[in-house]
Amino acid sequence: MLYILIGLYIILVIGDSATTYIGIKYFGFVELTQ
């Protein structure tokens, strides 16, 4: 059970930072093209 919780936590953290990175990249691109 503990391993499942740790795995979910890691996935959430990695997924969140990936989403933030993609968002910054995308919004940076939008800023440049305007």
Coordinates of N, CA and C in Angstrom, one line a residue:
M1 N 0.8 -1.2 0.0 CA 0.0 0.0 0.0 C 0.9 1.3 0.0
L2 N 1.9 1.3 0.9 CA 2.8 2.4 1.0 C 3.5 2.7 -0.4
Y3 N 3.9 1.6 -1.0 CA 4.6 1.8 -2.3 C 3.7 2.4 -3.4
I4 N 2.4 2.0 -3.3 CA 1.4 2.6 -4.3 C 1.3 4.1 -4.0
L5 N 1.2 4.5 -2.8 CA 1.1 5.9 -2.4 C 2.3 6.7 -2.9
I6 N 3.5 6.1 -2.6 CA 4.7 6.8 -3.0 C 4.8 6.9 -4.5
G7 N 4.4 5.9 -5.2 CA 4.4 5.9 -6.7 C 3.4 7.0 -7.2
L8 N 2.2 7.0 -6.7 CA 1.3 8.1 -7.1 C 1.8 9.5 -6.8
Y9 N 2.4 9.7 -5.7 CA 3.0 11.0 -5.3 C 4.1 11.4 -6.3
I10 N 5.0 10.4 -6.7 CA 6.0 10.7 -7.6 C 5.4 11.1 -9.0
I11 N 4.4 10.3 -9.4 CA 3.8 10.6 -10.7 C 3.2 12.0 -10.7
L12 N 2.5 12.3 -9.6 CA 1.9 13.6 -9.5 C 2.9 14.7 -9.6
V13 N 4.0 14.6 -8.8 CA 5.1 15.6 -8.8 C 5.7 15.8 -10.2
I14 N 6.1 14.6 -10.8 CA 6.7 14.7 -12.1 C 5.7 15.2 -13.2
G15 N 4.5 14.8 -13.1 CA 3.4 15.3 -14.0 C 3.2 16.7 -13.9
D16 N 3.2 17.2 -12.6 CA 2.9 18.6 -12.4 C 4.0 19.5 -12.9
S17 N 5.3 19.1 -12.7 CA 6.4 19.9 -13.2 C 6.5 19.9 -14.7
A18 N 6.1 18.7 -15.3 CA 6.1 18.6 -16.8 C 5.0 19.5 -17.3
T19 N 3.8 19.6 -16.7 CA 2.8 20.4 -17.2 C 3.2 21.9 -17.0
T20 N 3.8 22.2 -15.9 CA 4.3 23.6 -15.7 C 5.3 24.0 -16.8
Y21 N 6.2 23.1 -17.1 CA 7.3 23.3 -18.1 C 6.7 23.5 -19.4
I22 N 5.8 22.7 -19.8 CA 5.1 22.8 -21.1 C 4.3 24.1 -21.2
G23 N 3.6 24.4 -20.1 CA 2.9 25.7 -20.1 C 3.8 26.9 -20.2
I24 N 4.9 26.9 -19.6 CA 5.9 28.0 -19.7 C 6.4 28.1 -21.1
K25 N 6.7 26.9 -21.7 CA 7.3 26.9 -23.0 C 6.2 27.4 -24.0
Y26 N 5.0 26.9 -23.8 CA 3.9 27.3 -24.7 C 3.6 28.8 -24.6
F27 N 3.4 29.3 -23.4 CA 3.1 30.7 -23.2 C 4.3 31.6 -23.6
G28 N 5.5 31.1 -23.4 CA 6.7 31.9 -23.9 C 6.6 32.0 -25.4
F29 N 6.2 30.9 -26.1 CA 6.1 30.9 -27.6 C 5.0 31.9 -28.0
V30 N 3.9 31.9 -27.3 CA 2.8 32.8 -27.7 C 3.2 34.2 -27.5
E31 N 4.0 34.5 -26.4 CA 4.5 35.9 -26.2 C 5.4 36.3 -27.3
L32 N 6.2 35.4 -27.8 CA 7.2 35.7 -28.9 C 6.5 36.0 -30.2
T33 N 5.4 35.2 -30.5 CA 4.7 35.3 -31.8 C 3.8 36.5 -31.9
Q34 N 3.4 37.1 -30.7 CA 2.5 38.3 -30.8 C 3.3 39.6 -31.0

